[in-house]
């Protein structure tokens, strides 16, 4: 198979939105002597990004960006199938496959050279590596819907639709939980009767693993690029702060603990999720308000967090513009809980070399970074105020495209005197998915 012909589609299929990127790549095998070659991320080239929002509502929208243009359109999509079909037709991928790709090239159908990488949030106990999803796997994956009901069903829907639209392409699932599969048992297990782990696999799985893996890969490049040393930064705490938010303790590139748990509800306060609370509280509310399990689920997942405290919005950027008491309290609580997790993980790692902020809030909010870092001086950490604001301005006005560039993606924001390095980093989960899919293909080839 002429590997240079590879096109990788990365899909993040959420309950009402789809993020879709197309990458091509060249020179991977020429430049890399191993699958962990630090230059390999740089050889994957983003050629297109699309986003569809509000699927199944009257407020649908479509956004596309490629090398030459940006398109924004109000357009309604009845379901995920309609949305994905629209994208494939829009970018002429279906035509491309049927007319050109189906012609046999060098004895291979060229649609073999299309990889579709699906973000899969929860891999449960069994899926700790990327998976080429065959028909049997699809059935097994459906069995995981119960443990992540807010995420896995829409991930599966994306997989099923793409399998029917591009039947000859390889469909690969990349699991967010996989990055945390090496977290030691004493950190991953809950102190409840151990038979619940043995019978039902109940333990901390952790999420945002695709983003954390990307940051680790990027830092391999960064370290080499800046210091000629792959392991210059060993002990890191990474804060992925988006609508969902988590913190991860990373030792030598491996997750050793993380704030989300069996589900993405545990840990930090988030946009609409409560994060850690006393586990007795849901039972008390249920009794007092005569609620059903579904009501409780909705309160903790959809009505809590920034929204629940501010009574106004789940959106951090919007919230930062309000001046009322509840909004200020919500922001204070949000930062406070991040500070507590960083403290825990600095202790777990016995000190840290670096602190990384990423995700929509982590990348764009210099205010949040300043508030958090103000409480970390005991670690010898000192932020550079100017670099911190400049990084936020940069990320707010740049939308990286093409191949990843270290200086665009990694912004050091600590003062020269700081004994802990601090970074704002632009994460790219779709690129990481493409990277892992190519590695999987490489492994199979060898
Ligand atoms: P998701 O978890 O849905 O992928 P993102 O990583 O896109 O979310 O992050 C969304 C969050 O980032 C929202 O709370 C949004 O308000 C926040 N955000 C985006 N831009 C800014 C900004 N300029 N300043 C502060 N927060 C921002």
mmCIF file of C-alpha atoms in Angstrom, residues 148-429:
data_model
loop_
_atom_site.group_PDB
_atom_site.id
_atom_site.type_symbol
_atom_site.label_atom_id
_atom_site.label_comp_id
_atom_site.label_asym_id
_atom_site.label_seq_id
_atom_site.Cartn_x
_atom_site.Cartn_y
_atom_site.Cartn_z
ATOM 1 C CA UNK A 148 -20.818 6.602 29.774
ATOM 2 C CA UNK A 149 -24.408 7.346 28.750
ATOM 3 C CA UNK A 150 -23.694 10.994 27.945
ATOM 4 C CA UNK A 151 -20.819 10.262 25.561
ATOM 5 C CA UNK A 152 -20.459 6.706 24.276
ATOM 6 C CA UNK A 153 -23.831 6.407 22.463
ATOM 7 C CA UNK A 154 -23.022 9.399 20.237
ATOM 8 C CA UNK A 155 -19.459 8.115 19.662
ATOM 9 C CA UNK A 156 -20.978 4.810 18.562
ATOM 10 C CA UNK A 157 -23.474 6.581 16.329
ATOM 11 C CA UNK A 158 -20.601 8.350 14.545
ATOM 12 C CA UNK A 159 -18.838 5.006 14.072
ATOM 13 C CA UNK A 160 -21.931 3.264 12.705
ATOM 14 C CA UNK A 161 -22.770 6.078 10.300
ATOM 15 C CA UNK A 162 -19.215 6.299 8.948
ATOM 16 C CA UNK A 163 -19.081 2.520 8.528
ATOM 17 C CA UNK A 164 -22.162 2.701 6.350
ATOM 18 C CA UNK A 165 -21.018 5.783 4.411
ATOM 19 C CA UNK A 166 -17.421 4.630 3.811
ATOM 20 C CA UNK A 167 -17.646 0.819 4.064
ATOM 21 C CA UNK A 168 -14.171 0.189 2.701
ATOM 22 C CA UNK A 169 -12.309 2.575 4.951
ATOM 23 C CA UNK A 170 -10.746 1.355 8.175
ATOM 24 C CA UNK A 171 -12.606 2.683 11.194
ATOM 25 C CA UNK A 172 -10.387 3.121 14.238
ATOM 26 C CA UNK A 173 -11.541 3.932 17.767
ATOM 27 C CA UNK A 174 -9.228 5.995 19.953
ATOM 28 C CA UNK A 175 -10.197 5.828 23.624
ATOM 29 C CA UNK A 176 -9.919 8.738 26.043
ATOM 30 C CA UNK A 177 -9.547 6.302 28.920
ATOM 31 C CA UNK A 178 -6.546 4.509 27.353
ATOM 32 C CA UNK A 179 -3.972 7.101 28.462
ATOM 33 C CA UNK A 180 -4.847 6.417 32.097
ATOM 34 C CA UNK A 181 -4.821 2.619 31.881
ATOM 35 C CA UNK A 182 -1.456 2.466 33.678
ATOM 36 C CA UNK A 183 -2.630 4.416 36.754
ATOM 37 C CA UNK A 184 -1.633 2.148 39.679
ATOM 38 C CA UNK A 185 -4.381 0.243 41.492
ATOM 39 C CA UNK A 186 -3.883 2.142 44.779
ATOM 40 C CA UNK A 187 -4.722 5.368 42.915
ATOM 41 C CA UNK A 188 -7.418 3.989 40.601
ATOM 42 C CA UNK A 189 -9.515 1.916 43.023
ATOM 43 C CA UNK A 190 -12.276 3.428 45.137
ATOM 44 C CA UNK A 191 -12.326 2.475 48.806
ATOM 45 C CA UNK A 192 -15.618 0.568 48.449
ATOM 46 C CA UNK A 193 -15.903 -3.257 48.666
ATOM 47 C CA UNK A 194 -13.364 -4.581 46.167
ATOM 48 C CA UNK A 195 -15.832 -7.077 44.706
ATOM 49 C CA UNK A 196 -17.515 -4.150 42.871
ATOM 50 C CA UNK A 197 -14.281 -3.692 40.966
ATOM 51 C CA UNK A 198 -13.855 -7.426 40.462
ATOM 52 C CA UNK A 199 -17.453 -7.965 39.301
ATOM 53 C CA UNK A 200 -18.263 -4.697 37.534
ATOM 54 C CA UNK A 201 -14.913 -3.027 36.861
ATOM 55 C CA UNK A 202 -15.801 -0.017 39.022
ATOM 56 C CA UNK A 203 -12.665 2.109 39.425
ATOM 57 C CA UNK A 204 -11.249 5.408 38.203
ATOM 58 C CA UNK A 205 -10.790 5.337 34.405
ATOM 59 C CA UNK A 206 -10.096 9.025 33.766
ATOM 60 C CA UNK A 207 -10.850 10.980 30.582
ATOM 61 C CA UNK A 208 -9.390 13.644 28.242
ATOM 62 C CA UNK A 209 -6.658 11.076 27.585
ATOM 63 C CA UNK A 210 -6.385 11.958 23.903
ATOM 64 C CA UNK A 211 -5.610 15.558 24.817
ATOM 65 C CA UNK A 212 -3.092 14.513 27.507
ATOM 66 C CA UNK A 213 -1.377 12.126 25.088
ATOM 67 C CA UNK A 214 -1.106 14.933 22.541
ATOM 68 C CA UNK A 215 0.492 17.259 25.099
ATOM 69 C CA UNK A 216 3.000 14.541 26.076
ATOM 70 C CA UNK A 217 3.925 14.016 22.405
ATOM 71 C CA UNK A 218 4.206 17.728 21.856
ATOM 72 C CA UNK A 219 6.506 18.068 24.882
ATOM 73 C CA UNK A 220 8.743 15.324 23.533
ATOM 74 C CA UNK A 221 9.238 17.547 20.504
ATOM 75 C CA UNK A 222 9.477 20.706 22.618
ATOM 76 C CA UNK A 223 12.116 19.273 24.938
ATOM 77 C CA UNK A 224 14.263 18.102 22.069
ATOM 78 C CA UNK A 225 13.763 21.306 20.151
ATOM 79 C CA UNK A 226 14.592 23.579 23.098
ATOM 80 C CA UNK A 227 16.954 21.543 25.235
ATOM 81 C CA UNK A 228 18.120 18.643 23.078
ATOM 82 C CA UNK A 229 16.822 16.375 25.824
ATOM 83 C CA UNK A 230 13.761 14.247 25.412
ATOM 84 C CA UNK A 231 13.214 13.949 29.153
ATOM 85 C CA UNK A 232 13.936 17.447 30.351
ATOM 86 C CA UNK A 233 10.448 17.855 31.744
ATOM 87 C CA UNK A 234 9.537 14.707 33.648
ATOM 88 C CA UNK A 235 7.005 15.534 36.316
ATOM 89 C CA UNK A 236 4.081 17.505 34.996
ATOM 90 C CA UNK A 237 0.603 18.472 36.068
ATOM 91 C CA UNK A 238 -1.663 19.121 33.090
ATOM 92 C CA UNK A 239 -4.981 20.950 33.500
ATOM 93 C CA UNK A 240 -7.384 20.346 30.608
ATOM 94 C CA UNK A 241 -10.037 23.017 31.161
ATOM 95 C CA UNK A 242 -12.892 23.094 28.665
ATOM 96 C CA UNK A 243 -16.633 22.608 29.203
ATOM 97 C CA UNK A 244 -15.552 19.341 30.776
ATOM 98 C CA UNK A 245 -12.406 19.757 32.879
ATOM 99 C CA UNK A 246 -9.824 17.512 34.472
ATOM 100 C CA UNK A 247 -6.299 17.479 35.868
ATOM 101 C CA UNK A 248 -3.679 14.804 35.263
ATOM 102 C CA UNK A 249 -0.431 13.957 37.068
ATOM 103 C CA UNK A 250 2.082 12.845 34.441
ATOM 104 C CA UNK A 251 5.372 11.169 35.320
ATOM 105 C CA UNK A 252 7.755 10.544 32.440
ATOM 106 C CA UNK A 253 4.943 10.723 29.910
ATOM 107 C CA UNK A 254 2.610 8.370 31.808
ATOM 108 C CA UNK A 255 -0.572 9.209 33.696
ATOM 109 C CA UNK A 256 -0.192 8.326 37.374
ATOM 110 C CA UNK A 257 -3.426 9.909 38.572
ATOM 111 C CA UNK A 258 -6.245 12.008 37.190
ATOM 112 C CA UNK A 259 -9.260 13.836 38.554
ATOM 113 C CA UNK A 260 -12.115 12.282 36.545
ATOM 114 C CA UNK A 261 -13.264 8.844 37.617
ATOM 115 C CA UNK A 262 -15.474 5.965 36.582
ATOM 116 C CA UNK A 263 -17.457 8.663 34.789
ATOM 117 C CA UNK A 264 -16.504 12.207 33.695
ATOM 118 C CA UNK A 265 -18.513 13.606 36.607
ATOM 119 C CA UNK A 266 -15.808 13.223 39.255
ATOM 120 C CA UNK A 267 -13.098 15.772 40.008
ATOM 121 C CA UNK A 268 -13.095 19.467 39.183
ATOM 122 C CA UNK A 269 -16.077 21.779 39.088
ATOM 123 C CA UNK A 270 -17.001 22.090 35.387
ATOM 124 C CA UNK A 271 -19.340 24.066 33.117
ATOM 125 C CA UNK A 272 -22.463 22.148 34.172
ATOM 126 C CA UNK A 273 -21.011 19.199 36.150
ATOM 127 C CA UNK A 274 -20.505 19.337 39.898
ATOM 128 C CA UNK A 275 -17.252 17.346 40.186
ATOM 129 C CA UNK A 276 -16.408 16.117 43.707
ATOM 130 C CA UNK A 277 -19.156 16.417 46.277
ATOM 131 C CA UNK A 278 -20.084 14.411 49.338
ATOM 132 C CA UNK A 279 -21.522 11.176 47.842
ATOM 133 C CA UNK A 280 -24.363 11.309 50.368
ATOM 134 C CA UNK A 281 -25.743 14.577 48.921
ATOM 135 C CA UNK A 282 -27.659 13.005 45.976
ATOM 136 C CA UNK A 283 -29.481 10.669 48.391
ATOM 137 C CA UNK A 284 -30.438 13.582 50.627
ATOM 138 C CA UNK A 285 -31.714 15.642 47.678
ATOM 139 C CA UNK A 286 -33.624 12.686 46.344
ATOM 140 C CA UNK A 287 -35.478 12.333 49.636
ATOM 141 C CA UNK A 288 -36.071 16.009 50.273
ATOM 142 C CA UNK A 289 -37.329 16.807 46.782
ATOM 143 C CA UNK A 290 -38.855 13.434 45.928
ATOM 144 C CA UNK A 291 -36.672 13.125 42.835
ATOM 145 C CA UNK A 292 -36.068 10.252 40.417
ATOM 146 C CA UNK A 293 -32.610 8.920 39.522
ATOM 147 C CA UNK A 294 -32.871 10.739 36.190
ATOM 148 C CA UNK A 295 -33.617 14.022 37.973
ATOM 149 C CA UNK A 296 -30.536 13.579 40.144
ATOM 150 C CA UNK A 297 -28.433 12.710 37.135
ATOM 151 C CA UNK A 298 -29.605 15.860 35.371
ATOM 152 C CA UNK A 299 -28.895 18.075 38.378
ATOM 153 C CA UNK A 300 -25.338 16.786 38.830
ATOM 154 C CA UNK A 301 -24.416 16.618 35.128
ATOM 155 C CA UNK A 302 -26.356 19.469 33.539
ATOM 156 C CA UNK A 303 -27.378 21.986 36.179
ATOM 157 C CA UNK A 304 -24.377 22.226 38.474
ATOM 158 C CA UNK A 305 -20.834 23.589 38.112
ATOM 159 C CA UNK A 306 -20.411 27.158 36.865
ATOM 160 C CA UNK A 307 -24.058 27.223 35.786
ATOM 161 C CA UNK A 308 -25.379 25.977 39.111
ATOM 162 C CA UNK A 309 -23.483 28.509 41.208
ATOM 163 C CA UNK A 310 -23.721 31.540 38.901
ATOM 164 C CA UNK A 311 -27.387 30.855 37.979
ATOM 165 C CA UNK A 312 -26.445 32.486 34.666
ATOM 166 C CA UNK A 313 -24.247 30.476 32.331
ATOM 167 C CA UNK A 314 -22.002 27.444 32.014
ATOM 168 C CA UNK A 315 -19.702 29.390 29.677
ATOM 169 C CA UNK A 316 -16.504 30.600 31.358
ATOM 170 C CA UNK A 317 -15.879 33.453 28.936
ATOM 171 C CA UNK A 318 -19.381 34.839 29.393
ATOM 172 C CA UNK A 319 -19.192 34.384 33.136
ATOM 173 C CA UNK A 320 -15.945 36.334 33.414
ATOM 174 C CA UNK A 321 -17.818 39.369 32.061
ATOM 175 C CA UNK A 322 -20.479 39.359 34.811
ATOM 176 C CA UNK A 323 -19.906 41.305 37.983
ATOM 177 C CA UNK A 324 -22.584 39.953 40.321
ATOM 178 C CA UNK A 325 -21.942 38.026 43.512
ATOM 179 C CA UNK A 326 -22.924 34.569 42.220
ATOM 180 C CA UNK A 327 -20.775 34.856 39.089
ATOM 181 C CA UNK A 328 -17.751 35.957 41.104
ATOM 182 C CA UNK A 329 -18.310 33.121 43.564
ATOM 183 C CA UNK A 330 -18.532 30.596 40.696
ATOM 184 C CA UNK A 331 -15.177 31.750 39.289
ATOM 185 C CA UNK A 332 -13.571 31.731 42.733
ATOM 186 C CA UNK A 333 -14.761 28.181 43.408
ATOM 187 C CA UNK A 334 -13.643 27.034 39.958
ATOM 188 C CA UNK A 335 -10.071 28.296 40.463
ATOM 189 C CA UNK A 336 -9.948 27.106 44.105
ATOM 190 C CA UNK A 337 -10.753 23.541 43.135
ATOM 191 C CA UNK A 338 -8.049 23.540 40.449
ATOM 192 C CA UNK A 339 -5.526 24.793 43.018
ATOM 193 C CA UNK A 340 -6.457 21.916 45.346
ATOM 194 C CA UNK A 341 -5.935 19.285 42.648
ATOM 195 C CA UNK A 342 -2.603 20.755 41.565
ATOM 196 C CA UNK A 343 -1.513 20.623 45.227
ATOM 197 C CA UNK A 344 -2.543 16.968 45.498
ATOM 198 C CA UNK A 345 -0.722 16.008 42.335
ATOM 199 C CA UNK A 346 2.409 17.979 43.191
ATOM 200 C CA UNK A 347 2.440 15.859 46.363
ATOM 201 C CA UNK A 348 1.780 12.615 44.460
ATOM 202 C CA UNK A 349 4.656 13.413 42.089
ATOM 203 C CA UNK A 350 6.848 14.624 44.961
ATOM 204 C CA UNK A 351 7.352 17.981 43.245
ATOM 205 C CA UNK A 352 6.776 19.114 39.669
ATOM 206 C CA UNK A 353 8.918 20.367 36.804
ATOM 207 C CA UNK A 354 6.056 21.852 34.819
ATOM 208 C CA UNK A 355 2.436 22.968 34.981
ATOM 209 C CA UNK A 356 0.420 23.020 31.747
ATOM 210 C CA UNK A 357 -2.906 24.735 31.020
ATOM 211 C CA UNK A 358 -4.900 23.626 27.991
ATOM 212 C CA UNK A 359 -8.493 23.361 26.655
ATOM 213 C CA UNK A 360 -10.693 26.360 25.798
ATOM 214 C CA UNK A 361 -10.348 27.944 29.248
ATOM 215 C CA UNK A 362 -6.778 26.798 29.941
ATOM 216 C CA UNK A 363 -5.539 28.219 26.641
ATOM 217 C CA UNK A 364 -7.521 31.443 26.507
ATOM 218 C CA UNK A 365 -7.988 32.694 30.058
ATOM 219 C CA UNK A 366 -4.962 34.518 31.454
ATOM 220 C CA UNK A 367 -7.247 35.546 34.310
ATOM 221 C CA UNK A 368 -7.839 31.960 35.428
ATOM 222 C CA UNK A 369 -4.140 31.061 35.100
ATOM 223 C CA UNK A 370 -3.201 34.096 37.191
ATOM 224 C CA UNK A 371 -5.757 33.247 39.898
ATOM 225 C CA UNK A 372 -4.561 29.614 40.086
ATOM 226 C CA UNK A 373 -0.842 30.369 40.020
ATOM 227 C CA UNK A 374 -1.151 33.010 42.739
ATOM 228 C CA UNK A 375 -1.606 30.122 45.190
ATOM 229 C CA UNK A 376 1.308 28.036 43.960
ATOM 230 C CA UNK A 377 4.241 30.182 45.042
ATOM 231 C CA UNK A 378 5.033 27.560 47.715
ATOM 232 C CA UNK A 379 6.199 25.363 44.807
ATOM 233 C CA UNK A 380 8.642 28.071 43.743
ATOM 234 C CA UNK A 381 6.317 28.810 40.817
ATOM 235 C CA UNK A 382 6.188 32.347 39.477
ATOM 236 C CA UNK A 383 4.122 33.479 36.528
ATOM 237 C CA UNK A 384 5.308 36.149 34.085
ATOM 238 C CA UNK A 385 2.274 38.474 33.841
ATOM 239 C CA UNK A 386 3.199 39.821 30.407
ATOM 240 C CA UNK A 387 3.851 36.418 28.864
ATOM 241 C CA UNK A 388 0.626 35.152 30.424
ATOM 242 C CA UNK A 389 -1.531 37.866 28.792
ATOM 243 C CA UNK A 390 0.369 37.629 25.497
ATOM 244 C CA UNK A 391 -0.286 33.861 25.322
ATOM 245 C CA UNK A 392 -4.029 34.403 25.860
ATOM 246 C CA UNK A 393 -4.126 37.076 23.155
ATOM 247 C CA UNK A 394 -2.194 34.825 20.792
ATOM 248 C CA UNK A 395 -4.495 31.815 21.210
ATOM 249 C CA UNK A 396 -7.589 34.015 20.911
ATOM 250 C CA UNK A 397 -6.473 35.361 17.548
ATOM 251 C CA UNK A 398 -4.800 32.305 15.984
ATOM 252 C CA UNK A 399 -6.341 29.130 14.698
ATOM 253 C CA UNK A 400 -3.431 26.809 13.922
ATOM 254 C CA UNK A 401 -3.718 24.980 10.627
ATOM 255 C CA UNK A 402 -1.511 22.825 8.406
ATOM 256 C CA UNK A 403 1.199 21.061 10.399
ATOM 257 C CA UNK A 404 1.779 21.550 14.087
ATOM 258 C CA UNK A 405 4.333 24.189 14.981
ATOM 259 C CA UNK A 406 5.930 24.150 18.422
ATOM 260 C CA UNK A 407 6.196 27.909 18.784
ATOM 261 C CA UNK A 408 2.530 28.360 17.843
ATOM 262 C CA UNK A 409 1.282 25.604 20.130
ATOM 263 C CA UNK A 410 3.455 25.870 23.259
ATOM 264 C CA UNK A 411 3.666 29.206 25.087
ATOM 265 C CA UNK A 412 5.985 29.385 28.127
ATOM 266 C CA UNK A 413 4.464 31.830 30.628
ATOM 267 C CA UNK A 414 6.630 31.507 33.756
ATOM 268 C CA UNK A 415 9.045 34.098 35.069
ATOM 269 C CA UNK A 416 12.732 33.295 34.440
ATOM 270 C CA UNK A 417 13.226 32.852 38.206
ATOM 271 C CA UNK A 418 10.440 30.268 38.555
ATOM 272 C CA UNK A 419 11.545 26.781 39.598
ATOM 273 C CA UNK A 420 8.457 25.296 37.906
ATOM 274 C CA UNK A 421 7.928 25.884 34.191
ATOM 275 C CA UNK A 422 4.413 26.997 33.290
ATOM 276 C CA UNK A 423 2.901 26.667 29.828
ATOM 277 C CA UNK A 424 -0.290 27.514 28.001
ATOM 278 C CA UNK A 425 -0.612 24.907 25.263
ATOM 279 C CA UNK A 426 -3.001 24.571 22.349
ATOM 280 C CA UNK A 427 -4.260 20.995 22.353
ATOM 281 C CA UNK A 428 -5.309 19.121 19.214
ATOM 282 C CA UNK A 429 -7.223 15.951 19.933
#
